[in-house]
Amino acid sequence: MNAISWIHMAVALVLAPLLLGAINRTKARIAGRAGAPLLQLYFDLWKLLRKGAVYSRATTWVFRAGPPIGLAAVLGALLLTPFGKSGAVLAFGGDLVLFAYWLGLMRFVTVLAALDTGSSFEGMGAGREVFFSALAEPAFLLGMLGLARATDALSLSTILPGISAATWLAAGPALALIAAAWLVVLLAENARIPVDDPNTHLELTMIHEVMVLDHGGPDLALILYGAALKLWVMSALLVSLLTPIRYGVAWQDALVFLGGMLILAVGIGLIEGAMARLRLTRVPQLLMGALALAALALMLIIK
Amino acid sequence: MSLVLIAIGLLVASALAAFLLARAPRLATLCGVGGAMLAGLAGLIPSLRILLTGANESFVMPWSMPGGSLHIGLDAVSAVFLIPIFLITALAALYGGSYLRPFWGKRAIGFSWFCFNLLTACLILVVVARNGLLFLMAWEGMSLASFFLVVFEHDKKEAREAGWLYLVATHLGAAFLLIFFALLAREAHSFDFDCIGAMPQTIANAAFLLAVIGFGTKAGFMPLHVWLPEAHPAAPSHVSAVLSGIMIKTGIYGLVRTLILLGNPPVWWGWTLVGIGLSSGILGVVYALAQHDLKRLLAYCSVENIGIIALGLGLGVLGLSMGHPLVAQLGFGGALLHVVNHALFKGLLFLGAGAVAHSTGTRDMDRLGGLAKIMPWTALTFIIGSAAIAGLPPLNGFVGEFLVYYGALIACLPGGMANPLPAVGIVAGLALIGGLAAACFAKAFGIVFLGEPRTDAARQAHECGWSMRLPMIILAAACVLIGFGAPWAVAALKPAIADLAGVPAAQVFSATGRSMMLLMEVTIGFAAAAGVVVLLGFIRRRLLKNRPVRFAPTWGCGYAAPTPRMQYTGSSFALWFVDAFRWILRTERHRSLPQGYFPDAAFMTTETPDGFRELIFRPVFAQIRWALASLRWIQHGRLQVYILYIAATLVALLIWYASCL
Amino acid sequence: MGLETLFVFLVLTGLVLLGSSLLRSSIRMVAMQGAALSFLPLLVMESSWAGRAVFLAALTMGLKGIVFPVLLNRSMREANVRREMEPLVGYSLSLALGIALLILAFWLADRLHEIGVGISTLSLAAAFFMMFTGLFLIIARRKALTQVLGFLALENGIYSFGLTVVGHIHWLVELGVLLDVFVAVFIMGIAIDHISREFDHINVDQLDQLKG
């Protein structure tokens, strides 16, 4: 916990919507369009914060409590995320479990807020969401376990900065498998193609989008910002895994990290632009595949 | 110590008084509830004191029973189990006073309170007994008292069948316990726990297996759990809270005491416990997801949580047997903390389910809905209980699971255990269980309390009275307190962990280098998140202050005549899970589809019978019944021939005894 | 490092075989397995056998990487099948069982790797996993074509097991095995053709209609 961690956290809070903007811009460019401005999400948030609200008569306080609790949960996860070589604001042994469960809390309150509206659309999205995340979470934690064993550390702030070029040389294939599994989990948890289509609002394709259909105004702003932060936090973990360059100098590490995030955003945009959404019955197989990759990686590291 | 004895005395006295006052339900209820609450208050004081000061107490009295003595002792492990016993039974009694109101004059209220207080007294005795015979007698008393409570609504066929199944199951388990205690007594030449010392490994292995089966039947390990989903829903809700929150924990207590008595576990004990934990945990929550009945769902979730406790115990035993004390302490710590936590939130959830059943008259989730607007307090406490049981931060369920996760993580590191496979299994299993449990309770809370009421039964519900609300509020507050006060809760458990792990209390968690405040950062994180929530709430209120805030119906995509029946039901919500696990669940579907041009009403029902019961126990018992049918001829009903049997046996014994002299 | 990547690649192809329903991609996976395995003799055999190793590698690559896929693709076209539509064991369950088989393979490899000198656990585990995958495909899929692929995967596993354990091959034996497999695939291709012409499908679970 030092000043650098706080600065990094502030940078994350400011830049998270930019990540989504980069992804959307890449997608648009691939499709041959000009695309929305990079800062579009900022404009959206500003617009939403100045609006009033419309609440459904079927809802209760659970609906209104959903967005703030979700955002607070992802901020709790942000407190635990390390950047580059410096540790996170809050670090302790086993904090990777708390990280996963903060995201679980965010999911839980979003699902409850969705069920509160009494709409079948939102119930549909909620049912799919809890199933896919029940499959994705073991893949994430098994990958994390493999990294913990490879770096002989217990906390996110010691595991991820501890991944150096030497670690990649020693356990290269295993780390590559973990990165692949985490990429699939990232795509699934953040409503990216091939699991979910963040642009449409058809019931066939919706998982995350449909759950927030009835939120508006400042609530929607909280939800969109929370989603951007969730994407940032999970990308940060993946980038730390994939860029084992640690200079030890704060601003150089930060530059490498931000560069990595940008490249990852472009990569996600490329994946989204190049692929179509999977048929919904194939998504469990994709997640089981991610689980298999993580299990294989873990066994390679243990042997 | 004397306070505990006073508590037992109070309970017995109030039980008798309630029994005698059976004609006057109000007086009987008063005696029963008053006795239970006073006893709870009286008993909590010494339990907390033992845990905080770490001093053990003991009390011996000779007893006329051969081999038995009234040896009662209070140590840290007993105290850990006593605290939920006193707290939950007192609160459940308070709740039960109002819950049973509609049954006054129609059912035997006095007898019910007699059994309830006797059950509490036997629960206390089981946990403090230090003599094998006393333990068994208290165990039997507990089983019988709870049987009568389960068949409270004995005119309903399902209650009778549930009671019968429960009786058979618990006595089968008790049979194993008889052999277990006989085995131990033969080694130690006494039934007293203090006399049990070292014994040959084969005897210890046999004793462990007997204990796992005997105590596991009571605790609800898979596949011995088949009585749980029948008995817990059939009982009145305050009794279900005690059964699920406390009584199955006596099975865990027995297992814990066995581990302490037998000592020096071999590695395969840990593997067994981890295997049982994984199967109970995962299959329990999968079955829970497929249920429609709210209380049956909660009963299967109890099986799941017993699985989590077994995982913690297994991790602890593995740590002990592989020589890694920190892993052992963390595993046992997680298991013990989860015992307390589960008692709190499962008690809370059953009381909430009872409130729902009491006011709507149905337990079927797909007929409810929208109750959060009508029963706000019940909804608030139920959501806290749901989030706690799903293991979500910042509540107490997360803290217990975190300890087990942390121990398994340490075991997986290169310097940890020689074979990290069980620890990997624990991490993967807990992750899967966590995701499934969150889904299960999103379903339970969401379908019952959120949305719009689906039927008239739900529309005509009412909030329950204060004597039913207060216990739930206290339990919910306890969940939040333990969640935010995790370091102190874990510190309080250290004497008990020390007993299990075989180290002095001061050394528990010392290997982490920060034994005093192990979970401090977790609490800091929780507090920060809570602060942010409050802050965001304020910001949003300021933002919306001068802006239009309207209310409108939920967007229904333009359907002409939407009804609340069009909402997602519980079965639809859980459909992905039921489909994915259909090999295990074997859900049966009964339906009649719409036919013709102007179709009539159609219906579809799904039912998930317990797979173990259908595939294993039912056929086995059918075979036994068929085999024993050939002996039916002995039961011909003629009295004199029965007396002839008795006389012939007596004469034969006399002849044998005389010839042996 | 290269050897480790090779074996990881083999395990990955096995996983894809378990989870994929497109016959075309399954054929490609088995072909890639064969092609990867053809490099194995070069990496493993001693230098005195170098010439023979190169010849063996080229032959294996030719047969397994080129000829078999061509034959199988042809029979796929003739029988007019694209996908394995309703397997006996669903794809998610197949992947879950695959993970269990992977754990079993690693455990077996751990137990057995003392039988020789310098045999890595990973190579044994990859071999066992390929064998298990092959057997699983034969048991749990309906189409005859997938069963042929399972047989090929099984043979790949046995081949790699033999190679890593024995270290060098009597090349006559190896040539004989290759000939056997070639003939088997050829005949199976013809058989599939006949089955599909007679019954209009190549689901083997309905072949029990043939009994008298």
GROMACS .gro file of C-alpha atoms in nm, chain A:
model
  303
    1MET     CA    1   0.000   0.000   0.000
    2ASN     CA    2   0.180   0.311  -0.106
    3ALA     CA    3   0.123   0.631  -0.298
    4ILE     CA    4   0.186   0.464  -0.633
    5SER     CA    5  -0.096   0.217  -0.576
    6TRP     CA    6  -0.336   0.502  -0.505
    7ILE     CA    7  -0.223   0.684  -0.819
    8HIS     CA    8  -0.278   0.371  -1.022
    9MET     CA    9  -0.621   0.330  -0.877
   10ALA     CA   10  -0.708   0.688  -0.970
   11VAL     CA   11  -0.581   0.623  -1.323
   12ALA     CA   12  -0.802   0.314  -1.342
   13LEU     CA   13  -1.105   0.509  -1.224
   14VAL     CA   14  -1.047   0.771  -1.491
   15LEU     CA   15  -0.944   0.552  -1.782
   16ALA     CA   16  -1.184   0.256  -1.748
   17PRO     CA   17  -1.449   0.395  -1.987
   18LEU     CA   18  -1.177   0.461  -2.242
   19LEU     CA   19  -1.110   0.088  -2.261
   20LEU     CA   20  -1.464   0.020  -2.374
   21GLY     CA   21  -1.435   0.306  -2.619
   22ALA     CA   22  -1.122   0.150  -2.768
   23ILE     CA   23  -1.296  -0.185  -2.807
   24ASN     CA   24  -1.598  -0.031  -2.976
   25ARG     CA   25  -1.382   0.177  -3.206
   26THR     CA   26  -1.183  -0.128  -3.315
   27LYS     CA   27  -1.501  -0.321  -3.381
   28ALA     CA   28  -1.638  -0.038  -3.589
   29ARG     CA   29  -1.320   0.000  -3.793
   30ILE     CA   30  -1.317  -0.369  -3.875
   31ALA     CA   31  -1.675  -0.347  -3.990
   32GLY     CA   32  -1.582  -0.059  -4.216
   33ARG     CA   33  -1.757   0.208  -4.012
   34ALA     CA   34  -1.610   0.517  -3.855
   35GLY     CA   35  -1.749   0.427  -3.516
   36ALA     CA   36  -1.841   0.626  -3.210
   37PRO     CA   37  -1.583   0.863  -3.056
   38LEU     CA   38  -1.335   0.705  -2.817
   39LEU     CA   39  -1.479   0.912  -2.533
   40GLN     CA   40  -1.836   0.806  -2.604
   41LEU     CA   41  -1.889   0.634  -2.272
   42TYR     CA   42  -1.787   0.951  -2.087
   43PHE     CA   43  -2.047   1.149  -2.279
   44ASP     CA   44  -2.305   0.880  -2.205
   45LEU     CA   45  -2.227   0.885  -1.835
   46TRP     CA   46  -2.247   1.264  -1.825
   47LYS     CA   47  -2.582   1.258  -2.005
   48LEU     CA   48  -2.723   0.992  -1.775
   49LEU     CA   49  -2.613   1.165  -1.458
   50ARG     CA   50  -2.815   1.469  -1.552
   51LYS     CA   51  -3.136   1.277  -1.609
   52GLY     CA   52  -3.424   1.194  -1.383
   53ALA     CA   53  -3.536   0.844  -1.313
   54VAL     CA   54  -3.830   0.621  -1.391
   55TYR     CA   55  -3.892   0.333  -1.161
   56SER     CA   56  -4.119   0.039  -1.227
   57ARG     CA   57  -4.409  -0.004  -0.990
   58ALA     CA   58  -4.322  -0.368  -0.947
   59THR     CA   59  -3.984  -0.290  -0.793
   60THR     CA   60  -3.876  -0.244  -0.436
   61TRP     CA   61  -3.569  -0.111  -0.261
   62VAL     CA   62  -3.375  -0.411  -0.393
   63PHE     CA   63  -3.390  -0.262  -0.743
   64ARG     CA   64  -3.264   0.072  -0.623
   65ALA     CA   65  -2.991  -0.084  -0.411
   66GLY     CA   66  -2.855  -0.294  -0.696
   67PRO     CA   67  -2.644  -0.035  -0.886
   68PRO     CA   68  -2.467   0.125  -0.585
   69ILE     CA   69  -2.386  -0.211  -0.427
   70GLY     CA   70  -2.262  -0.345  -0.762
   71LEU     CA   71  -2.034  -0.046  -0.814
   72ALA     CA   72  -1.905  -0.068  -0.457
   73ALA     CA   73  -1.830  -0.438  -0.508
   74VAL     CA   74  -1.624  -0.378  -0.821
   75LEU     CA   75  -1.444  -0.092  -0.643
   76GLY     CA   76  -1.361  -0.342  -0.369
   77ALA     CA   77  -1.212  -0.566  -0.637
   78LEU     CA   78  -1.023  -0.268  -0.777
   79LEU     CA   79  -0.868  -0.213  -0.435
   80LEU     CA   80  -0.716  -0.558  -0.465
   81THR     CA   81  -0.583  -0.535  -0.822
   82PRO     CA   82  -0.212  -0.479  -0.869
   83PHE     CA   83  -0.067  -0.275  -1.154
   84GLY     CA   84   0.261  -0.364  -1.312
   85LYS     CA   85   0.517  -0.421  -1.042
   86SER     CA   86   0.357  -0.221  -0.767
   87GLY     CA   87   0.111  -0.389  -0.541
   88ALA     CA   88  -0.252  -0.307  -0.493
   89VAL     CA   89  -0.392  -0.067  -0.240
   90LEU     CA   90  -0.503  -0.357  -0.022
   91ALA     CA   91  -0.306  -0.681  -0.027
   92PHE     CA   92  -0.310  -0.990   0.191
   93GLY     CA   93  -0.276  -1.363   0.155
   94GLY     CA   94  -0.574  -1.514  -0.020
   95ASP     CA   95  -0.705  -1.187  -0.158
   96LEU     CA   96  -0.765  -1.356  -0.492
   97VAL     CA   97  -1.061  -1.529  -0.332
   98LEU     CA   98  -1.205  -1.199  -0.215
   99PHE     CA   99  -1.149  -1.059  -0.565
  100ALA     CA  100  -1.355  -1.335  -0.722
  101TYR     CA  101  -1.628  -1.304  -0.461
  102TRP     CA  102  -1.657  -0.924  -0.493
  103LEU     CA  103  -1.738  -0.983  -0.859
  104GLY     CA  104  -1.979  -1.252  -0.744
  105LEU     CA  105  -2.155  -0.999  -0.519
  106MET     CA  106  -2.185  -0.760  -0.811
  107ARG     CA  107  -2.343  -1.035  -1.017
  108PHE     CA  108  -2.580  -1.135  -0.733
  109VAL     CA  109  -2.723  -0.788  -0.680
  110THR     CA  110  -2.759  -0.730  -1.054
  111VAL     CA  111  -2.951  -1.058  -1.084
  112LEU     CA  112  -3.176  -0.967  -0.793
  113ALA     CA  113  -3.243  -0.623  -0.935
  114ALA     CA  114  -3.334  -0.792  -1.263
  115LEU     CA  115  -3.576  -1.033  -1.095
  116ASP     CA  116  -3.730  -0.743  -0.905
  117THR     CA  117  -3.884  -0.592  -1.214
  118GLY     CA  118  -4.108  -0.892  -1.267
  119SER     CA  119  -4.026  -0.898  -1.635
  120SER     CA  120  -3.964  -1.227  -1.812
  121PHE     CA  121  -3.685  -1.077  -2.023
  122GLU     CA  122  -3.483  -0.989  -1.723
  123GLY     CA  123  -3.553  -1.322  -1.559
  124MET     CA  124  -3.424  -1.492  -1.873
  125GLY     CA  125  -3.101  -1.298  -1.869
  126ALA     CA  126  -3.062  -1.356  -1.498
  127GLY     CA  127  -3.099  -1.733  -1.537
  128ARG     CA  128  -2.837  -1.746  -1.810
  129GLU     CA  129  -2.603  -1.517  -1.621
  130VAL     CA  130  -2.593  -1.725  -1.304
  131PHE     CA  131  -2.536  -2.045  -1.501
  132PHE     CA  132  -2.251  -1.917  -1.714
  133SER     CA  133  -2.076  -1.754  -1.424
  134ALA     CA  134  -2.107  -2.072  -1.216
  135LEU     CA  135  -1.902  -2.239  -1.489
  136ALA     CA  136  -1.660  -1.952  -1.540
  137GLU     CA  137  -1.564  -1.902  -1.177
  138PRO     CA  138  -1.389  -2.238  -1.126
  139ALA     CA  139  -1.192  -2.177  -1.446
  140PHE     CA  140  -1.077  -1.840  -1.315
  141LEU     CA  141  -0.983  -1.969  -0.970
  142LEU     CA  142  -0.804  -2.278  -1.103
  143GLY     CA  143  -0.596  -2.056  -1.331
  144MET     CA  144  -0.518  -1.831  -1.036
  145LEU     CA  145  -0.419  -2.138  -0.832
  146GLY     CA  146  -0.179  -2.242  -1.106
  147LEU     CA  147  -0.019  -1.897  -1.108
  148ALA     CA  148   0.007  -1.902  -0.729
  149ARG     CA  149   0.195  -2.227  -0.745
  150ALA     CA  150   0.416  -2.114  -1.031
  151THR     CA  151   0.519  -1.797  -0.846
  152ASP     CA  152   0.501  -1.945  -0.495
  153ALA     CA  153   0.294  -1.654  -0.364
  154LEU     CA  154  -0.044  -1.613  -0.206
  155SER     CA  155  -0.163  -1.262  -0.282
  156LEU     CA  156  -0.254  -1.098  -0.612
  157SER     CA  157   0.002  -0.830  -0.536
  158THR     CA  158   0.280  -1.086  -0.508
  159ILE     CA  159   0.163  -1.334  -0.772
  160LEU     CA  160   0.114  -1.106  -1.069
  161PRO     CA  161   0.418  -0.881  -1.022
  162GLY     CA  162   0.612  -1.201  -0.960
  163ILE     CA  163   0.553  -1.327  -1.314
  164SER     CA  164   0.875  -1.255  -1.492
  165ALA     CA  165   1.032  -1.372  -1.815
  166ALA     CA  166   1.192  -1.652  -1.613
  167THR     CA  167   0.850  -1.778  -1.507
  168TRP     CA  168   0.740  -1.784  -1.870
  169LEU     CA  169   1.052  -1.975  -1.969
  170ALA     CA  170   1.000  -2.231  -1.696
  171ALA     CA  171   0.627  -2.289  -1.740
  172GLY     CA  172   0.549  -2.135  -2.076
  173PRO     CA  173   0.283  -2.371  -2.211
  174ALA     CA  174   0.099  -2.375  -1.881
  175LEU     CA  175   0.091  -1.996  -1.856
  176ALA     CA  176  -0.027  -1.970  -2.215
  177LEU     CA  177  -0.312  -2.209  -2.136
  178ILE     CA  178  -0.408  -2.006  -1.830
  179ALA     CA  179  -0.405  -1.690  -2.041
  180ALA     CA  180  -0.635  -1.857  -2.295
  181ALA     CA  181  -0.872  -1.975  -2.022
  182TRP     CA  182  -0.876  -1.628  -1.865
  183LEU     CA  183  -0.947  -1.470  -2.202
  184VAL     CA  184  -1.255  -1.689  -2.240
  185VAL     CA  185  -1.366  -1.603  -1.884
  186LEU     CA  186  -1.311  -1.233  -1.956
  187LEU     CA  187  -1.523  -1.251  -2.269
  188ALA     CA  188  -1.796  -1.442  -2.087
  189GLU     CA  189  -1.809  -1.227  -1.773
  190ASN     CA  190  -1.803  -0.894  -1.959
  191ALA     CA  191  -2.069  -0.972  -2.214
  192ARG     CA  192  -1.844  -0.976  -2.517
  193ILE     CA  193  -1.893  -1.171  -2.837
  194PRO     CA  194  -1.874  -1.474  -2.870
  195VAL     CA  195  -2.073  -1.519  -2.552
  196ASP     CA  196  -2.307  -1.225  -2.557
  197ASP     CA  197  -2.369  -0.934  -2.788
  198PRO     CA  198  -2.345  -0.600  -2.611
  199ASN     CA  199  -2.501  -0.412  -2.896
  200THR     CA  200  -2.832  -0.585  -2.950
  201HIS     CA  201  -3.131  -0.593  -2.726
  202LEU     CA  202  -3.292  -0.905  -2.863
  203GLU     CA  203  -3.387  -1.170  -2.615
  204LEU     CA  204  -3.199  -1.434  -2.807
  205THR     CA  205  -2.865  -1.274  -2.754
  206MET     CA  206  -2.894  -1.102  -2.425
  207ILE     CA  207  -2.735  -1.195  -2.100
  208HIS     CA  208  -2.598  -0.881  -1.939
  209GLU     CA  209  -2.775  -0.622  -2.147
  210VAL     CA  210  -3.117  -0.757  -2.068
  211MET     CA  211  -3.061  -0.757  -1.694
  212VAL     CA  212  -3.022  -0.382  -1.688
  213LEU     CA  213  -3.304  -0.308  -1.930
  214ASP     CA  214  -3.522  -0.131  -1.675
  215HIS     CA  215  -3.257   0.091  -1.518
  216GLY     CA  216  -3.233   0.452  -1.628
  217GLY     CA  217  -3.077   0.782  -1.535
  218PRO     CA  218  -2.811   0.787  -1.263
  219ASP     CA  219  -2.872   0.416  -1.191
  220LEU     CA  220  -2.776   0.325  -1.546
  221ALA     CA  221  -2.472   0.550  -1.518
  222LEU     CA  222  -2.360   0.357  -1.209
  223ILE     CA  223  -2.417   0.028  -1.388
  224LEU     CA  224  -2.231   0.126  -1.706
  225TYR     CA  225  -1.940   0.263  -1.509
  226GLY     CA  226  -1.934  -0.051  -1.296
  227ALA     CA  227  -1.926  -0.266  -1.609
  228ALA     CA  228  -1.636  -0.062  -1.747
  229LEU     CA  229  -1.448  -0.103  -1.420
  230LYS     CA  230  -1.515  -0.478  -1.420
  231LEU     CA  231  -1.368  -0.503  -1.769
  232TRP     CA  232  -1.068  -0.296  -1.657
  233VAL     CA  233  -1.004  -0.507  -1.351
  234MET     CA  234  -1.020  -0.840  -1.534
  235SER     CA  235  -0.811  -0.707  -1.821
  236ALA     CA  236  -0.554  -0.584  -1.570
  237LEU     CA  237  -0.507  -0.937  -1.443
  238LEU     CA  238  -0.474  -1.078  -1.793
  239VAL     CA  239  -0.231  -0.804  -1.902
  240SER     CA  240  -0.016  -0.861  -1.592
  241LEU     CA  241   0.000  -1.227  -1.688
  242LEU     CA  242   0.085  -1.162  -2.051
  243THR     CA  243   0.346  -0.886  -2.008
  244PRO     CA  244   0.622  -1.019  -1.787
  245ILE     CA  245   0.826  -0.701  -1.824
  246ARG     CA  246   0.903  -0.538  -1.497
  247TYR     CA  247   1.145  -0.250  -1.493
  248GLY     CA  248   1.095  -0.161  -1.133
  249VAL     CA  249   1.068   0.204  -1.227
  250ALA     CA  250   0.715   0.325  -1.161
  251TRP     CA  251   0.639   0.527  -1.472
  252GLN     CA  252   0.797   0.276  -1.710
  253ASP     CA  253   0.596  -0.008  -1.560
  254ALA     CA  254   0.284   0.202  -1.583
  255LEU     CA  255   0.352   0.276  -1.947
  256VAL     CA  256   0.403  -0.091  -2.025
  257PHE     CA  257   0.086  -0.176  -1.838
  258LEU     CA  258  -0.127   0.086  -2.011
  259GLY     CA  259   0.018  -0.012  -2.345
  260GLY     CA  260  -0.073  -0.372  -2.270
  261MET     CA  261  -0.428  -0.273  -2.179
  262LEU     CA  262  -0.462  -0.085  -2.505
  263ILE     CA  263  -0.334  -0.380  -2.705
  264LEU     CA  264  -0.570  -0.612  -2.519
  265ALA     CA  265  -0.861  -0.379  -2.591
  266VAL     CA  266  -0.775  -0.378  -2.959
  267GLY     CA  267  -0.742  -0.756  -2.944
  268ILE     CA  268  -1.085  -0.793  -2.787
  269GLY     CA  269  -1.224  -0.560  -3.051
  270LEU     CA  270  -1.065  -0.776  -3.322
  271ILE     CA  271  -1.214  -1.093  -3.173
  272GLU     CA  272  -1.553  -0.929  -3.148
  273GLY     CA  273  -1.541  -0.793  -3.498
  274ALA     CA  274  -1.420  -1.114  -3.656
  275MET     CA  275  -1.647  -1.364  -3.484
  276ALA     CA  276  -2.019  -1.405  -3.457
  277ARG     CA  277  -2.195  -1.482  -3.136
  278LEU     CA  278  -2.202  -1.850  -3.045
  279ARG     CA  279  -2.529  -2.033  -3.030
  280LEU     CA  280  -2.638  -2.013  -2.671
  281THR     CA  281  -2.626  -2.389  -2.616
  282ARG     CA  282  -2.258  -2.388  -2.718
  283VAL     CA  283  -2.154  -2.138  -2.454
  284PRO     CA  284  -2.142  -2.398  -2.173
  285GLN     CA  285  -1.912  -2.607  -2.390
  286LEU     CA  286  -1.686  -2.307  -2.442
  287LEU     CA  287  -1.669  -2.249  -2.069
  288MET     CA  288  -1.606  -2.617  -2.001
  289GLY     CA  289  -1.324  -2.591  -2.253
  290ALA     CA  290  -1.181  -2.300  -2.055
  291LEU     CA  291  -1.210  -2.508  -1.739
  292ALA     CA  292  -1.031  -2.795  -1.912
  293LEU     CA  293  -0.750  -2.563  -2.021
  294ALA     CA  294  -0.710  -2.427  -1.671
  295ALA     CA  295  -0.710  -2.779  -1.524
  296LEU     CA  296  -0.448  -2.891  -1.776
  297ALA     CA  297  -0.233  -2.588  -1.698
  298LEU     CA  298  -0.257  -2.659  -1.327
  299MET     CA  299  -0.151  -3.018  -1.377
  300LEU     CA  300   0.142  -2.911  -1.590
  301ILE     CA  301   0.256  -2.672  -1.320
  302ILE     CA  302   0.215  -2.924  -1.042
  303LYS     CA  303   0.409  -3.199  -1.216
   0.00000   0.00000   0.00000
